[in-house]
PDB file of C-alpha atoms in Angstrom:
ATOM      1  CA  UNK A1433      56.671 -39.148  34.413  1.00 59.00           C
ATOM      2  CA  UNK A1434      59.755 -38.785  36.586  1.00 60.00           C
ATOM      3  CA  UNK A1435      59.913 -35.082  37.466  1.00 63.00           C
ATOM      4  CA  UNK A1436      63.609 -35.327  38.338  1.00 68.00           C
ATOM      5  CA  UNK A1437      64.760 -36.660  34.987  1.00 78.00           C
ATOM      6  CA  UNK A1438      62.951 -34.912  32.126  1.00 84.00           C
ATOM      7  CA  UNK A1439      64.304 -34.611  28.620  1.00 88.00           C
ATOM      8  CA  UNK A1440      64.456 -31.229  26.930  1.00 88.00           C
ATOM      9  CA  UNK A1441      61.396 -32.106  24.845  1.00 92.00           C
ATOM     10  CA  UNK A1442      59.432 -33.294  27.891  1.00 89.00           C
ATOM     11  CA  UNK A1443      60.278 -30.108  29.778  1.00 91.00           C
ATOM     12  CA  UNK A1444      59.096 -27.994  26.846  1.00 93.00           C
ATOM     13  CA  UNK A1445      55.863 -29.996  26.563  1.00 93.00           C
ATOM     14  CA  UNK A1446      55.252 -29.685  30.308  1.00 92.00           C
ATOM     15  CA  UNK A1447      55.576 -25.905  30.212  1.00 93.00           C
ATOM     16  CA  UNK A1448      53.378 -25.650  27.120  1.00 96.00           C
ATOM     17  CA  UNK A1449      50.698 -27.797  28.762  1.00 96.00           C
ATOM     18  CA  UNK A1450      50.778 -25.641  31.885  1.00 95.00           C
ATOM     19  CA  UNK A1451      50.500 -22.475  29.795  1.00 96.00           C
ATOM     20  CA  UNK A1452      47.588 -23.968  27.856  1.00 97.00           C
ATOM     21  CA  UNK A1453      45.702 -24.777  31.064  1.00 97.00           C
ATOM     22  CA  UNK A1454      46.434 -21.373  32.574  1.00 95.00           C
ATOM     23  CA  UNK A1455      45.265 -19.658  29.396  1.00 94.00           C
ATOM     24  CA  UNK A1456      41.889 -21.399  29.504  1.00 94.00           C
ATOM     25  CA  UNK A1457      41.491 -21.181  33.273  1.00 93.00           C
ATOM     26  CA  UNK A1458      42.034 -17.425  33.409  1.00 92.00           C
ATOM     27  CA  UNK A1459      40.435 -16.450  30.104  1.00 91.00           C
ATOM     28  CA  UNK A1460      37.327 -15.437  32.064  1.00 89.00           C
ATOM     29  CA  UNK A1461      39.255 -12.328  33.099  1.00 92.00           C
ATOM     30  CA  UNK A1462      38.894 -10.983  29.568  1.00 93.00           C
ATOM     31  CA  UNK A1463      35.093 -11.009  29.737  1.00 92.00           C
ATOM     32  CA  UNK A1464      34.931  -9.804  33.346  1.00 93.00           C
ATOM     33  CA  UNK A1465      37.311  -6.935  32.548  1.00 95.00           C
ATOM     34  CA  UNK A1466      35.134  -5.980  29.589  1.00 96.00           C
ATOM     35  CA  UNK A1467      32.013  -6.093  31.748  1.00 94.00           C
ATOM     36  CA  UNK A1468      33.742  -3.996  34.403  1.00 96.00           C
ATOM     37  CA  UNK A1469      34.643  -1.374  31.792  1.00 97.00           C
ATOM     38  CA  UNK A1470      31.015  -1.066  30.718  1.00 96.00           C
ATOM     39  CA  UNK A1471      29.746  -1.024  34.311  1.00 96.00           C
ATOM     40  CA  UNK A1472      32.179   1.761  35.197  1.00 97.00           C
ATOM     41  CA  UNK A1473      31.301   3.631  32.016  1.00 97.00           C
ATOM     42  CA  UNK A1474      34.866   3.864  30.706  1.00 98.00           C
ATOM     43  CA  UNK A1475      33.877   4.108  27.009  1.00 98.00           C
ATOM     44  CA  UNK A1476      31.300   6.794  27.855  1.00 98.00           C
ATOM     45  CA  UNK A1477      33.827   8.759  29.927  1.00 98.00           C
ATOM     46  CA  UNK A1478      36.351   8.833  27.069  1.00 98.00           C
ATOM     47  CA  UNK A1479      33.624   9.744  24.570  1.00 98.00           C
ATOM     48  CA  UNK A1480      32.392  12.561  26.821  1.00 98.00           C
ATOM     49  CA  UNK A1481      35.968  13.809  27.308  1.00 98.00           C
ATOM     50  CA  UNK A1482      36.097  14.476  23.576  1.00 96.00           C
ATOM     51  CA  UNK A1483      39.741  13.518  23.147  1.00 96.00           C
ATOM     52  CA  UNK A1484      42.252  10.906  24.402  1.00 97.00           C
ATOM     53  CA  UNK A1485      42.209  10.866  28.197  1.00 98.00           C
ATOM     54  CA  UNK A1486      44.959  10.484  30.797  1.00 98.00           C
ATOM     55  CA  UNK A1487      44.637   7.880  33.513  1.00 98.00           C
ATOM     56  CA  UNK A1488      44.253  10.612  36.142  1.00 97.00           C
ATOM     57  CA  UNK A1489      41.471  12.290  34.169  1.00 98.00           C
ATOM     58  CA  UNK A1490      39.760   8.943  33.677  1.00 98.00           C
ATOM     59  CA  UNK A1491      40.075   8.083  37.361  1.00 98.00           C
ATOM     60  CA  UNK A1492      38.497  11.397  38.339  1.00 98.00           C
ATOM     61  CA  UNK A1493      35.700  11.038  35.790  1.00 98.00           C
ATOM     62  CA  UNK A1494      34.817   7.582  37.114  1.00 98.00           C
ATOM     63  CA  UNK A1495      35.174   8.529  40.809  1.00 97.00           C
ATOM     64  CA  UNK A1496      37.705   5.728  41.341  1.00 98.00           C
ATOM     65  CA  UNK A1497      38.884   5.361  44.942  1.00 98.00           C
ATOM     66  CA  UNK A1498      42.410   6.802  45.341  1.00 95.00           C
ATOM     67  CA  UNK A1499      43.749   3.467  46.601  1.00 97.00           C
ATOM     68  CA  UNK A1500      42.558   1.744  43.390  1.00 97.00           C
ATOM     69  CA  UNK A1501      44.429   3.976  40.914  1.00 97.00           C
ATOM     70  CA  UNK A1502      47.037   1.322  40.118  1.00 97.00           C
ATOM     71  CA  UNK A1503      44.290  -1.287  39.718  1.00 97.00           C
ATOM     72  CA  UNK A1504      42.557   0.935  37.175  1.00 98.00           C
ATOM     73  CA  UNK A1505      45.844   1.123  35.276  1.00 98.00           C
ATOM     74  CA  UNK A1506      46.112  -2.681  35.194  1.00 97.00           C
ATOM     75  CA  UNK A1507      42.516  -2.919  33.995  1.00 98.00           C
ATOM     76  CA  UNK A1508      43.216  -0.469  31.174  1.00 98.00           C
ATOM     77  CA  UNK A1509      46.409  -2.296  30.261  1.00 97.00           C
ATOM     78  CA  UNK A1510      44.442  -5.537  29.836  1.00 97.00           C
ATOM     79  CA  UNK A1511      41.767  -3.796  27.777  1.00 98.00           C
ATOM     80  CA  UNK A1512      44.413  -2.177  25.567  1.00 98.00           C
ATOM     81  CA  UNK A1513      45.919  -5.609  24.983  1.00 96.00           C
ATOM     82  CA  UNK A1514      42.432  -6.832  24.017  1.00 96.00           C
ATOM     83  CA  UNK A1515      42.135  -3.924  21.534  1.00 98.00           C
ATOM     84  CA  UNK A1516      39.237  -2.247  23.311  1.00 98.00           C
ATOM     85  CA  UNK A1517      41.280   0.889  23.920  1.00 98.00           C
ATOM     86  CA  UNK A1518      44.335   2.470  22.349  1.00 98.00           C
ATOM     87  CA  UNK A1519      47.229   3.754  24.441  1.00 98.00           C
ATOM     88  CA  UNK A1520      49.496   6.398  22.949  1.00 96.00           C
ATOM     89  CA  UNK A1521      51.797   9.262  23.894  1.00 95.00           C
ATOM     90  CA  UNK A1522      50.701  12.879  23.602  1.00 93.00           C
ATOM     91  CA  UNK A1523      53.023  15.639  24.777  1.00 89.00           C
ATOM     92  CA  UNK A1524      55.077  13.042  26.610  1.00 90.00           C
ATOM     93  CA  UNK A1525      52.089  11.715  28.557  1.00 93.00           C
ATOM     94  CA  UNK A1526      50.255   8.402  28.163  1.00 96.00           C
ATOM     95  CA  UNK A1527      46.631   8.756  27.088  1.00 98.00           C
ATOM     96  CA  UNK A1528      43.841   6.325  26.246  1.00 98.00           C
ATOM     97  CA  UNK A1529      41.448   6.521  23.317  1.00 98.00           C
ATOM     98  CA  UNK A1530      38.514   4.556  21.949  1.00 98.00           C
ATOM     99  CA  UNK A1531      38.893   1.911  19.242  1.00 98.00           C
ATOM    100  CA  UNK A1532      36.185   0.724  16.851  1.00 96.00           C
ATOM    101  CA  UNK A1533      35.448  -2.031  19.372  1.00 97.00           C
ATOM    102  CA  UNK A1534      34.905   0.226  22.383  1.00 97.00           C
ATOM    103  CA  UNK A1535      32.888   2.721  20.329  1.00 97.00           C
ATOM    104  CA  UNK A1536      30.239  -0.004  20.191  1.00 95.00           C
ATOM    105  CA  UNK A1537      30.198   0.038  24.003  1.00 96.00           C
ATOM    106  CA  UNK A1538      29.276   3.725  24.291  1.00 97.00           C
ATOM    107  CA  UNK A1539      25.713   3.673  25.573  1.00 93.00           C
ATOM    108  CA  UNK A1540      24.337   6.309  23.163  1.00 92.00           C
ATOM    109  CA  UNK A1541      25.954   4.757  20.071  1.00 93.00           C
ATOM    110  CA  UNK A1542      23.229   3.726  17.583  1.00 88.00           C
ATOM    111  CA  UNK A1543      24.674   0.196  17.501  1.00 89.00           C
ATOM    112  CA  UNK A1544      25.701   0.007  21.157  1.00 92.00           C
ATOM    113  CA  UNK A1545      26.347  -3.508  22.454  1.00 91.00           C
ATOM    114  CA  UNK A1546      26.711  -2.343  26.060  1.00 91.00           C
ATOM    115  CA  UNK A1547      23.449  -4.061  27.139  1.00 88.00           C
ATOM    116  CA  UNK A1548      24.679  -7.306  25.582  1.00 84.00           C
ATOM    117  CA  UNK A1549      27.899  -7.179  27.623  1.00 88.00           C
ATOM    118  CA  UNK A1550      26.047  -6.393  30.850  1.00 83.00           C
ATOM    119  CA  UNK A1551      23.773  -9.369  30.254  1.00 70.00           C
ATOM    120  CA  UNK A1552      26.679 -11.849  30.464  1.00 64.00           C
ATOM    121  CA  UNK A1553      25.437 -15.247  31.677  1.00 73.00           C
ATOM    122  CA  UNK A1554      28.132 -15.960  34.257  1.00 78.00           C
ATOM    123  CA  UNK A1555      26.247 -17.816  36.996  1.00 81.00           C
ATOM    124  CA  UNK A1556      24.760 -20.558  34.770  1.00 86.00           C
ATOM    125  CA  UNK A1557      28.171 -21.411  33.313  1.00 85.00           C
ATOM    126  CA  UNK A1558      29.435 -22.266  36.802  1.00 86.00           C
ATOM    127  CA  UNK A1559      26.834 -25.038  37.064  1.00 89.00           C
ATOM    128  CA  UNK A1560      27.583 -26.861  33.813  1.00 88.00           C
ATOM    129  CA  UNK A1561      29.148 -29.914  35.501  1.00 92.00           C
ATOM    130  CA  UNK A1562      26.199 -30.219  37.912  1.00 91.00           C
ATOM    131  CA  UNK A1563      23.776 -29.986  35.007  1.00 90.00           C
ATOM    132  CA  UNK A1564      25.491 -32.876  33.200  1.00 92.00           C
ATOM    133  CA  UNK A1565      24.990 -35.079  36.271  1.00 92.00           C
ATOM    134  CA  UNK A1566      21.264 -34.528  36.803  1.00 91.00           C
ATOM    135  CA  UNK A1567      18.078 -34.111  34.793  1.00 91.00           C
ATOM    136  CA  UNK A1568      17.739 -30.342  35.173  1.00 88.00           C
ATOM    137  CA  UNK A1569      16.602 -28.534  32.032  1.00 87.00           C
ATOM    138  CA  UNK A1570      19.642 -26.273  31.800  1.00 88.00           C
ATOM    139  CA  UNK A1571      22.551 -24.780  33.779  1.00 89.00           C
ATOM    140  CA  UNK A1572      20.453 -21.617  34.068  1.00 89.00           C
ATOM    141  CA  UNK A1573      17.711 -23.650  35.761  1.00 89.00           C
ATOM    142  CA  UNK A1574      20.189 -24.910  38.370  1.00 91.00           C
ATOM    143  CA  UNK A1575      21.527 -21.409  39.044  1.00 88.00           C
ATOM    144  CA  UNK A1576      18.141 -19.695  39.356  1.00 88.00           C
ATOM    145  CA  UNK A1577      15.631 -22.473  40.024  1.00 89.00           C
ATOM    146  CA  UNK A1578      13.720 -21.768  36.819  1.00 88.00           C
ATOM    147  CA  UNK A1579      14.264 -21.468  33.073  1.00 85.00           C
ATOM    148  CA  UNK A1580      15.562 -18.262  31.539  1.00 84.00           C
ATOM    149  CA  UNK A1581      12.078 -17.490  30.195  1.00 81.00           C
ATOM    150  CA  UNK A1582      10.386 -18.141  33.551  1.00 86.00           C
ATOM    151  CA  UNK A1583      13.009 -15.984  35.262  1.00 86.00           C
ATOM    152  CA  UNK A1584      12.329 -13.194  32.768  1.00 83.00           C
ATOM    153  CA  UNK A1585       8.620 -13.385  33.637  1.00 85.00           C
ATOM    154  CA  UNK A1586       9.419 -13.344  37.361  1.00 87.00           C
ATOM    155  CA  UNK A1587      12.092 -10.626  37.392  1.00 85.00           C
ATOM    156  CA  UNK A1588      11.197  -7.406  35.588  1.00 84.00           C
ATOM    157  CA  UNK A1589      14.790  -6.169  35.969  1.00 84.00           C
ATOM    158  CA  UNK A1590      16.255  -9.294  34.357  1.00 84.00           C
ATOM    159  CA  UNK A1591      13.615  -9.134  31.640  1.00 83.00           C
ATOM    160  CA  UNK A1592      14.583  -5.533  30.891  1.00 83.00           C
ATOM    161  CA  UNK A1593      18.304  -6.359  30.737  1.00 81.00           C
ATOM    162  CA  UNK A1594      17.687  -9.421  28.575  1.00 82.00           C
ATOM    163  CA  UNK A1595      15.424  -7.605  26.110  1.00 81.00           C
ATOM    164  CA  UNK A1596      17.861  -4.691  25.842  1.00 83.00           C
ATOM    165  CA  UNK A1597      20.689  -7.141  25.151  1.00 82.00           C
ATOM    166  CA  UNK A1598      18.732  -8.909  22.420  1.00 81.00           C
ATOM    167  CA  UNK A1599      17.687  -5.587  20.882  1.00 82.00           C
ATOM    168  CA  UNK A1600      21.264  -4.288  20.821  1.00 83.00           C
ATOM    169  CA  UNK A1601      22.397  -7.384  18.958  1.00 82.00           C
ATOM    170  CA  UNK A1602      19.421  -7.192  16.610  1.00 83.00           C
ATOM    171  CA  UNK A1603      20.257  -3.611  15.606  1.00 85.00           C
ATOM    172  CA  UNK A1604      23.581  -4.700  14.139  1.00 84.00           C
ATOM    173  CA  UNK A1605      22.252  -7.937  12.656  1.00 82.00           C
ATOM    174  CA  UNK A1606      19.305  -6.204  10.999  1.00 83.00           C
ATOM    175  CA  UNK A1607      21.477  -3.418   9.575  1.00 84.00           C
ATOM    176  CA  UNK A1608      23.851  -5.934   8.021  1.00 83.00           C
ATOM    177  CA  UNK A1609      20.919  -8.063   6.917  1.00 79.00           C
ATOM    178  CA  UNK A1610      19.183  -5.385   4.878  1.00 79.00           C
ATOM    179  CA  UNK A1611      22.342  -3.796   3.464  1.00 80.00           C
ATOM    180  CA  UNK A1612      24.309  -6.833   2.313  1.00 78.00           C
ATOM    181  CA  UNK A1613      24.114  -7.876  -1.326  1.00 77.00           C
ATOM    182  CA  UNK A1614      23.530 -11.493  -0.294  1.00 73.00           C
ATOM    183  CA  UNK A1615      20.471 -10.572   1.778  1.00 70.00           C
ATOM    184  CA  UNK A1616      18.986  -8.501  -1.020  1.00 71.00           C
ATOM    185  CA  UNK A1617      18.918 -11.598  -3.164  1.00 73.00           C
ATOM    186  CA  UNK A1618      17.375 -13.697  -0.403  1.00 78.00           C
ATOM    187  CA  UNK A1619      14.505 -11.289   0.318  1.00 80.00           C
ATOM    188  CA  UNK A1620      13.740 -10.542  -3.317  1.00 80.00           C
ATOM    189  CA  UNK A1621      10.129 -11.536  -4.042  1.00 85.00           C
ATOM    190  CA  UNK A1622       9.330 -12.489  -0.441  1.00 89.00           C
ATOM    191  CA  UNK A1623       5.921 -11.235   0.685  1.00 92.00           C
ATOM    192  CA  UNK A1624       5.777 -12.494   4.283  1.00 93.00           C
ATOM    193  CA  UNK A1625       8.237 -13.383   7.043  1.00 93.00           C
ATOM    194  CA  UNK A1626       7.961 -14.387  10.702  1.00 94.00           C
ATOM    195  CA  UNK A1627      10.761 -13.424  13.090  1.00 92.00           C
ATOM    196  CA  UNK A1628      10.785 -16.166  15.736  1.00 92.00           C
ATOM    197  CA  UNK A1629      11.987 -14.804  19.056  1.00 88.00           C
ATOM    198  CA  UNK A1630      11.903 -11.341  17.502  1.00 88.00           C
ATOM    199  CA  UNK A1631      11.782  -9.476  20.818  1.00 85.00           C
ATOM    200  CA  UNK A1632      10.677  -5.866  20.499  1.00 85.00           C
ATOM    201  CA  UNK A1633      10.693  -6.002  16.700  1.00 87.00           C
ATOM    202  CA  UNK A1634      14.014  -4.278  16.015  1.00 86.00           C
ATOM    203  CA  UNK A1635      14.844  -6.626  13.144  1.00 88.00           C
ATOM    204  CA  UNK A1636      11.286  -6.587  11.827  1.00 89.00           C
ATOM    205  CA  UNK A1637      11.251  -2.798  11.605  1.00 88.00           C
ATOM    206  CA  UNK A1638      14.525  -2.778   9.673  1.00 86.00           C
ATOM    207  CA  UNK A1639      13.220  -5.387   7.233  1.00 87.00           C
ATOM    208  CA  UNK A1640       9.915  -3.665   6.461  1.00 88.00           C
ATOM    209  CA  UNK A1641      11.688  -0.325   6.040  1.00 86.00           C
ATOM    210  CA  UNK A1642      13.940  -1.919   3.427  1.00 85.00           C
ATOM    211  CA  UNK A1643      11.088  -3.940   1.875  1.00 87.00           C
ATOM    212  CA  UNK A1644       7.875  -1.924   2.385  1.00 86.00           C
ATOM    213  CA  UNK A1645       5.692  -4.498   0.669  1.00 86.00           C
ATOM    214  CA  UNK A1646       6.642  -7.317   3.028  1.00 90.00           C
ATOM    215  CA  UNK A1647       4.391  -8.405   5.895  1.00 92.00           C
ATOM    216  CA  UNK A1648       6.361  -9.263   9.046  1.00 92.00           C
ATOM    217  CA  UNK A1649       5.100 -11.119  12.113  1.00 93.00           C
ATOM    218  CA  UNK A1650       7.096 -10.934  15.343  1.00 92.00           C
ATOM    219  CA  UNK A1651       6.627 -14.059  17.464  1.00 93.00           C
ATOM    220  CA  UNK A1652       7.844 -14.060  21.053  1.00 91.00           C
ATOM    221  CA  UNK A1653       6.651 -14.994  24.521  1.00 86.00           C
ATOM    222  CA  UNK A1654       3.554 -13.105  25.698  1.00 87.00           C
ATOM    223  CA  UNK A1655       5.398 -11.111  28.379  1.00 83.00           C
ATOM    224  CA  UNK A1656       7.902  -9.901  25.758  1.00 85.00           C
ATOM    225  CA  UNK A1657       5.412  -8.553  23.215  1.00 86.00           C
ATOM    226  CA  UNK A1658       2.825  -7.426  25.749  1.00 83.00           C
ATOM    227  CA  UNK A1659       2.096  -3.739  25.251  1.00 78.00           C
ATOM    228  CA  UNK A1660       4.078  -3.491  22.015  1.00 79.00           C
ATOM    229  CA  UNK A1661       2.305  -1.765  19.169  1.00 75.00           C
ATOM    230  CA  UNK A1662       3.404  -1.954  15.575  1.00 67.00           C
ATOM    231  CA  UNK A1663       4.688   1.357  14.261  1.00 64.00           C
ATOM    232  CA  UNK A1664       3.949   0.187  10.733  1.00 63.00           C
ATOM    233  CA  UNK A1665       0.803  -1.426   9.361  1.00 70.00           C
ATOM    234  CA  UNK A1666       2.672  -4.462   7.991  1.00 86.00           C
ATOM    235  CA  UNK A1667       4.184  -5.532  11.346  1.00 91.00           C
ATOM    236  CA  UNK A1668       2.175  -7.793  13.648  1.00 90.00           C
ATOM    237  CA  UNK A1669       3.218  -8.796  17.183  1.00 92.00           C
ATOM    238  CA  UNK A1670       2.045 -12.203  18.337  1.00 91.00           C
ATOM    239  CA  UNK A1671       2.581 -13.798  21.745  1.00 91.00           C
ATOM    240  CA  UNK A1672       3.090 -17.539  21.702  1.00 91.00           C
ATOM    241  CA  UNK A1673       5.404 -20.538  21.949  1.00 88.00           C
ATOM    242  CA  UNK A1674       7.557 -21.504  18.971  1.00 88.00           C
ATOM    243  CA  UNK A1675       7.388 -25.160  20.019  1.00 86.00           C
ATOM    244  CA  UNK A1676       3.595 -25.151  19.821  1.00 90.00           C
ATOM    245  CA  UNK A1677       2.851 -23.033  16.778  1.00 91.00           C
ATOM    246  CA  UNK A1678       4.554 -20.622  14.395  1.00 92.00           C
ATOM    247  CA  UNK A1679       2.478 -18.192  12.309  1.00 92.00           C
ATOM    248  CA  UNK A1680       2.323 -18.995   8.610  1.00 93.00           C
ATOM    249  CA  UNK A1681       4.759 -17.099   6.390  1.00 93.00           C
ATOM    250  CA  UNK A1682       6.949 -17.676   3.356  1.00 93.00           C
ATOM    251  CA  UNK A1683      10.139 -17.279   5.419  1.00 91.00           C
ATOM    252  CA  UNK A1684      10.919 -18.132   9.043  1.00 92.00           C
ATOM    253  CA  UNK A1685      13.768 -16.077  10.545  1.00 90.00           C
ATOM    254  CA  UNK A1686      15.771 -17.622  13.413  1.00 86.00           C
ATOM    255  CA  UNK A1687      18.712 -15.682  14.873  1.00 78.00           C
ATOM    256  CA  UNK A1688      19.652 -16.839  18.386  1.00 65.00           C
ATOM    257  CA  UNK A1689      16.456 -18.650  19.343  1.00 56.00           C
ATOM    258  CA  UNK A1690      17.919 -22.155  19.152  1.00 50.00           C
ATOM    259  CA  UNK A1691      21.010 -21.135  21.117  1.00 51.00           C
ATOM    260  CA  UNK A1692      18.807 -19.611  23.820  1.00 53.00           C
ATOM    261  CA  UNK A1693      17.063 -22.937  24.311  1.00 52.00           C
ATOM    262  CA  UNK A1694      20.301 -24.328  25.790  1.00 51.00           C
ATOM    263  CA  UNK A1695      20.576 -21.642  28.493  1.00 52.00           C
TER     264      UNK A1695
END
């Protein structure tokens, strides 16, 4: 393509292609900004404030360095655009408030997804091209020298973050699962179920509370279920490997187990 002699259509296509590439290349800033907000505790600060908060009040609450005040404003502007916060005028002053999305990032919210955001798998994604060119098990294996499950066994901190993230997701999934009309039809008449990769049993507890006569087995790796005790007589925790054996049950529940195998 001769850059000195482009038609109007070619010029338009060139700009659109550039914008498309830029959009994908910098889209990571959306997730990193979200993670930053949770790390700083922005949703918690607004919740604790009890009403829409000014940027100055927010900066003070978060102990932001004075030289970073304008950067905090740009961060909030991006998060407002992403509908995590609402910006409005009160008494002639700009204030920020929570939206339904950021309410789920308040750490004491019953359905908080803050642990899930903090558990973002950034490092493995940077090794995807290397993974495609060798026989490593996964991008995570290249980034950390071991599988995600081995790393969880090795690092108690990572294991805690990972389990909290899975539990936070399970709280929402299980609530929807037992309250939806579709699910009620699915579970009708079922006497036993095994939750594969069921973590600390968040989903299992919700199911047996909704269906007291159902027996639920939680299958996960030994280090995950170690020390867990069933709060109800019809929940059983079993350590094992889903690729070797799955406990017998009428229904097998898989949520994100297959996806996790690719990490």
